Coordinates of C-alpha atoms in Angstrom, one line a residue:
X1 CA 0.0 0.0 0.0
X2 CA 1.5 3.4 -1.0
X3 CA 1.4 6.6 1.0
X4 CA -0.2 9.6 -0.7
X5 CA 1.3 13.1 -0.6
X6 CA -1.4 14.1 1.9
X7 CA -0.5 11.3 4.2
X8 CA 3.2 12.2 4.0
X9 CA 2.4 15.8 4.8
X10 CA 0.4 14.7 7.8
X11 CA 3.2 12.5 9.0
X12 CA 5.8 15.2 8.6
X13 CA 3.6 17.7 10.5
X14 CA 3.3 15.1 13.4
X15 CA 7.0 14.4 13.5
X16 CA 8.3 18.0 13.2
X17 CA 8.4 19.8 16.6
X18 CA 6.7 23.2 16.6
X19 CA 8.8 26.3 17.2
X20 CA 8.0 28.0 20.5
X21 CA 5.8 31.1 20.0
X22 CA 7.4 34.2 21.5
X23 CA 5.9 37.4 22.7
X24 CA 6.1 39.8 19.8
X25 CA 6.3 43.0 21.7
X26 CA 9.8 42.8 23.2
X27 CA 9.2 41.2 26.5
X28 CA 11.0 38.1 27.8
X29 CA 8.9 36.0 25.4
X30 CA 6.5 33.1 25.8
X31 CA 6.7 29.4 25.1
X32 CA 4.3 27.8 22.7
X33 CA 0.6 27.8 23.7
X34 CA 0.0 25.1 26.2
X35 CA 3.7 24.1 26.5
X36 CA 5.1 23.3 30.0
X37 CA 8.9 23.6 30.0
X38 CA 10.5 20.2 30.6
X39 CA 7.3 18.2 30.1
X40 CA 5.2 16.9 27.2
X41 CA 2.9 19.3 25.3
X42 CA -0.7 19.7 26.3
X43 CA -3.4 21.8 24.9
X44 CA -5.6 23.4 27.6
X45 CA -8.9 25.1 26.7
X46 CA -8.2 28.2 24.7
X47 CA -10.6 30.2 26.9
X48 CA -8.9 29.4 30.1
X49 CA -6.6 32.2 31.3
X50 CA -3.2 31.4 32.8
X51 CA -1.2 33.5 35.3
X52 CA 0.8 34.9 32.4
X53 CA -2.4 35.9 30.6
X54 CA -3.6 37.9 33.7
X55 CA -0.4 39.9 33.6
X56 CA -0.9 40.5 29.9
X57 CA -4.4 41.8 30.5
X58 CA -2.9 44.1 33.2
X59 CA -0.7 45.4 30.4
X60 CA -3.8 46.2 28.3
X61 CA -5.5 47.9 31.2
X62 CA -2.5 50.1 31.8
X63 CA -2.4 51.1 28.2
X64 CA -6.1 52.1 28.2
X65 CA -5.7 53.9 31.5
X66 CA -2.8 55.9 30.1
X67 CA -5.1 57.1 27.2
X68 CA -7.8 57.9 29.7
X69 CA -5.5 60.1 31.8
X70 CA -4.0 61.8 28.8
X71 CA -7.6 62.7 27.8
X72 CA -9.1 63.7 31.1
X73 CA -6.1 65.2 32.9
X74 CA -4.3 66.8 30.0
X75 CA -6.4 67.3 26.9
X76 CA -9.8 68.2 28.4
X77 CA -8.4 70.8 31.0
X78 CA -6.4 72.4 28.2
X79 CA -9.4 72.7 25.9
X80 CA -11.8 73.9 28.6
X81 CA -9.3 76.4 30.1
X82 CA -9.5 74.6 33.4
X83 CA -6.7 73.7 35.9
X84 CA -3.2 75.1 35.1
X85 CA 0.2 73.6 34.4
X86 CA 0.4 71.7 37.7
X87 CA -2.6 69.5 36.8
X88 CA -1.4 69.0 33.2
X89 CA 2.0 67.9 34.5
X90 CA 0.4 65.4 37.0
X91 CA -1.8 64.0 34.2
X92 CA 1.2 63.6 31.9
X93 CA 3.2 61.9 34.6
X94 CA 0.4 59.5 35.5
X95 CA 0.0 58.6 31.8
X96 CA 3.7 57.9 31.4
X97 CA 3.9 55.9 34.7
X98 CA 1.1 53.7 33.3
X99 CA 3.1 53.0 30.1
X100 CA 6.0 52.1 32.3
X101 CA 3.8 49.7 34.4
X102 CA 2.6 48.2 31.1
X103 CA 6.2 47.5 30.1
X104 CA 6.8 45.7 33.4
X105 CA 3.7 43.6 32.9
X106 CA 4.9 42.8 29.4
X107 CA 8.3 41.7 30.8
X108 CA 6.9 39.7 33.6
X109 CA 4.2 37.8 31.6
X110 CA 6.9 36.2 29.4
X111 CA 8.9 35.2 32.5
X112 CA 5.8 33.7 34.1
X113 CA 4.9 31.9 30.9
X114 CA 8.3 30.3 30.7
X115 CA 8.3 29.3 34.4
X116 CA 4.8 27.9 34.4
X117 CA 2.7 27.8 31.2
X118 CA 0.8 29.9 28.7
X119 CA -2.7 29.4 27.5
X120 CA -3.6 28.7 23.8
X121 CA -4.3 32.4 23.2
X122 CA -1.3 33.8 25.1
X123 CA 0.6 35.1 22.1
X124 CA -2.4 36.7 20.6
X125 CA -3.3 38.4 23.9
X126 CA 0.3 39.7 24.1
X127 CA 0.1 41.3 20.7
X128 CA -3.2 42.9 21.2
X129 CA -2.2 44.3 24.6
X130 CA 1.1 45.6 23.3
X131 CA -0.7 47.4 20.5
X132 CA -2.9 49.3 23.0
X133 CA -0.1 50.1 25.5
X134 CA 2.9 50.7 23.2
X135 CA 1.3 51.6 19.9
X136 CA -1.9 53.5 20.6
X137 CA -1.0 55.2 23.9
X138 CA 2.3 56.8 22.8
X139 CA 0.9 57.8 19.5
X140 CA -2.0 59.5 21.3
X141 CA 0.5 61.1 23.7
X142 CA 2.2 62.6 20.7
X143 CA -1.1 63.9 19.2
X144 CA -2.1 65.6 22.5
X145 CA 1.4 67.2 22.7
X146 CA 0.8 68.6 19.3
X147 CA -2.3 70.3 20.7
X148 CA -1.0 71.6 24.0
X149 CA 2.7 72.0 23.3
X150 CA 4.1 75.5 22.5
X151 CA 5.3 75.9 19.0
X152 CA 3.9 72.5 17.9
X153 CA 2.2 72.1 14.5
X154 CA -0.8 69.8 14.9
X155 CA -1.0 68.3 11.5
X156 CA 2.7 67.5 11.3
X157 CA 2.4 66.0 14.8
X158 CA -0.5 63.8 13.7
X159 CA 1.8 62.5 10.9
X160 CA 4.5 61.6 13.4
X161 CA 1.9 59.9 15.7
X162 CA 0.5 57.9 12.8
X163 CA 4.1 56.8 11.9
X164 CA 4.6 55.6 15.5
X165 CA 1.2 53.7 15.4
X166 CA 1.8 52.1 12.0
X167 CA 5.4 51.1 12.9
X168 CA 4.1 49.4 16.0
X169 CA 1.4 47.5 14.0
X170 CA 4.0 46.4 11.4
X171 CA 6.5 45.4 14.0
X172 CA 4.0 43.2 15.9
X173 CA 2.7 41.6 12.7
X174 CA 6.3 41.0 11.3
X175 CA 7.5 39.6 14.6
X176 CA 4.5 37.1 14.7
X177 CA 5.6 35.5 11.5
X178 CA 9.4 35.7 11.7
X179 CA 12.1 34.1 13.8
X180 CA 14.9 36.3 15.2
X181 CA 18.3 35.2 16.4
X182 CA 18.6 33.8 19.9
X183 CA 19.0 36.6 22.5
X184 CA 18.3 39.4 19.9
X185 CA 15.3 41.4 18.6
X186 CA 15.3 42.6 15.1
X187 CA 14.2 46.2 15.3
X188 CA 13.6 48.2 18.5
X189 CA 11.2 46.4 20.8
X190 CA 7.9 48.1 20.9
X191 CA 7.8 48.7 24.7
X192 CA 11.2 50.3 24.6
X193 CA 10.1 52.4 21.5
X194 CA 7.0 53.7 23.4
X195 CA 9.1 54.8 26.3
X196 CA 11.6 56.5 24.0
X197 CA 8.9 58.4 22.1
X198 CA 7.4 59.6 25.4
X199 CA 10.9 60.6 26.6
X200 CA 11.5 62.6 23.4
X201 CA 8.2 64.6 24.0
X202 CA 8.9 65.2 27.7
X203 CA 12.3 66.7 26.9
X204 CA 10.5 69.6 25.3
X205 CA 13.1 70.0 22.5
X206 CA 12.5 72.2 19.5
X207 CA 9.5 71.0 17.4
X208 CA 11.5 70.0 14.3
X209 CA 14.0 68.0 16.4
X210 CA 11.3 66.3 18.4
X211 CA 9.4 65.3 15.3
X212 CA 12.6 64.0 13.7
X213 CA 13.4 61.9 16.7
X214 CA 9.9 60.5 16.9
X215 CA 10.1 59.5 13.2
X216 CA 13.5 58.0 13.9
X217 CA 12.1 55.8 16.6
X218 CA 9.3 54.7 14.3
X219 CA 11.9 53.7 11.7
X220 CA 14.0 51.8 14.3
X221 CA 10.9 49.6 15.2
X222 CA 10.6 48.3 11.6
X223 CA 14.3 48.3 10.8
X224 CA 16.7 45.4 11.0
X225 CA 18.8 47.0 13.7
X226 CA 19.3 44.4 16.5
X227 CA 18.5 45.0 20.1
X228 CA 19.4 42.5 22.9
X229 CA 16.5 40.7 24.7
X230 CA 16.0 41.6 28.3
X231 CA 16.9 38.3 29.9
X232 CA 19.0 37.4 33.0
X233 CA 20.8 40.4 34.4
X234 CA 19.4 42.7 31.7
X235 CA 15.9 41.8 32.8
X236 CA 16.7 42.8 36.4
X237 CA 18.3 46.0 35.1
X238 CA 15.2 46.7 33.1
X239 CA 13.0 46.4 36.2
X240 CA 15.3 48.6 38.2
X241 CA 15.4 51.2 35.4
X242 CA 11.6 51.3 35.2
X243 CA 11.3 51.7 39.0
X244 CA 13.8 54.6 39.0
X245 CA 11.9 56.3 36.2
X246 CA 8.6 55.9 38.1
X247 CA 10.2 57.5 41.1
X248 CA 11.4 60.4 39.0
X249 CA 7.9 60.9 37.5
X250 CA 6.3 60.9 40.9
X251 CA 8.8 63.5 42.1
X252 CA 8.2 65.6 39.0
X253 CA 4.4 65.4 39.3
X254 CA 4.6 66.4 43.0
X255 CA 6.8 69.4 42.1
X256 CA 9.7 68.2 44.3
X257 CA 12.9 70.3 44.3
X258 CA 15.2 69.1 41.5
X259 CA 12.6 66.8 40.0
X260 CA 12.7 68.7 36.7
X261 CA 16.4 67.9 36.4
X262 CA 15.8 64.3 37.3
X263 CA 13.2 63.9 34.7
X264 CA 15.3 65.5 32.0
X265 CA 18.2 63.2 33.0
X266 CA 16.0 60.1 32.9
X267 CA 14.6 61.0 29.4
X268 CA 18.1 61.7 28.1
X269 CA 19.4 58.4 29.4
X270 CA 16.4 56.6 27.7
X271 CA 17.5 58.2 24.4
X272 CA 21.1 57.3 25.0
X273 CA 20.1 53.6 25.6
X274 CA 18.1 53.6 22.4
X275 CA 21.3 54.5 20.6
X276 CA 23.8 52.4 22.6
X277 CA 21.9 49.1 22.9
X278 CA 22.4 48.2 19.1
X279 CA 26.1 48.6 19.8
X280 CA 25.8 46.1 22.6
X281 CA 24.0 43.7 20.3
X282 CA 26.7 44.1 17.7
X283 CA 29.4 43.4 20.3
X284 CA 27.6 40.2 21.3
X285 CA 27.3 39.1 17.7
X286 CA 31.1 39.7 17.1
X287 CA 31.9 37.8 20.3
X288 CA 29.7 34.9 19.4
X289 CA 31.5 34.7 16.0
X290 CA 34.9 34.7 17.6
X291 CA 33.8 32.0 20.0
X292 CA 32.6 29.8 17.2
X293 CA 35.8 30.2 15.3
X294 CA 37.8 29.5 18.4
X295 CA 35.8 26.3 19.0

């Protein structure tokens, strides 16, 4: 009895192990849906949420809440001539803190998924949540800055915001169907890009320079420039960095002495990291090649 081409395809599909599905946004990454590290595969009900999924939903809630605070505490008071600069500053700080919290959720959901398990819809939840928190929220932040910022030109700002949003969508879609090298992201991770865009706006640079930097971040998201994945010590450093930034934002919102300088320093460091991390990735790649040659 001969085996048909269809039968052979079925046999190959059964014998070929599936590649683990990673979080597309730039967090620590998830295993394949239903996979338990070190054990056989199992497929739980797709509608059952895992601990990692709860963290992912926390990411989405933070992103939505950021948009809410940008609207109610920044945009509406400005349009209605209500509270002054202090309220606007507090609203902006709260919105940025929520994006930072969303990035922590994005980092932790991948770690939890690797440690325990992820549900059948974990990767899709991760992409959708990342789009809200790191695509929509920073793009909306840029648009509102175009309305309330001095010397900003609204329509050009909208173009920059759309570039950020579309770059985020393209990055998430591309990363869902491609495989990057171990330990590296191709293109700037979307959580890191969102924080960089927000940092550019908070620095209050001249309009043309701000718009150029925002467009540059959008390009980096869809480029082939490599960024190291936040694992091991880098993951710990990422958490510490986010905590320090949140502390600076709280001090800035409260009008603490020297808080303005702390905020500017933090934003400048964020931009510096965006430029330096590709160099770190390049150094790792060169070292790996040398190690392979030496072996």
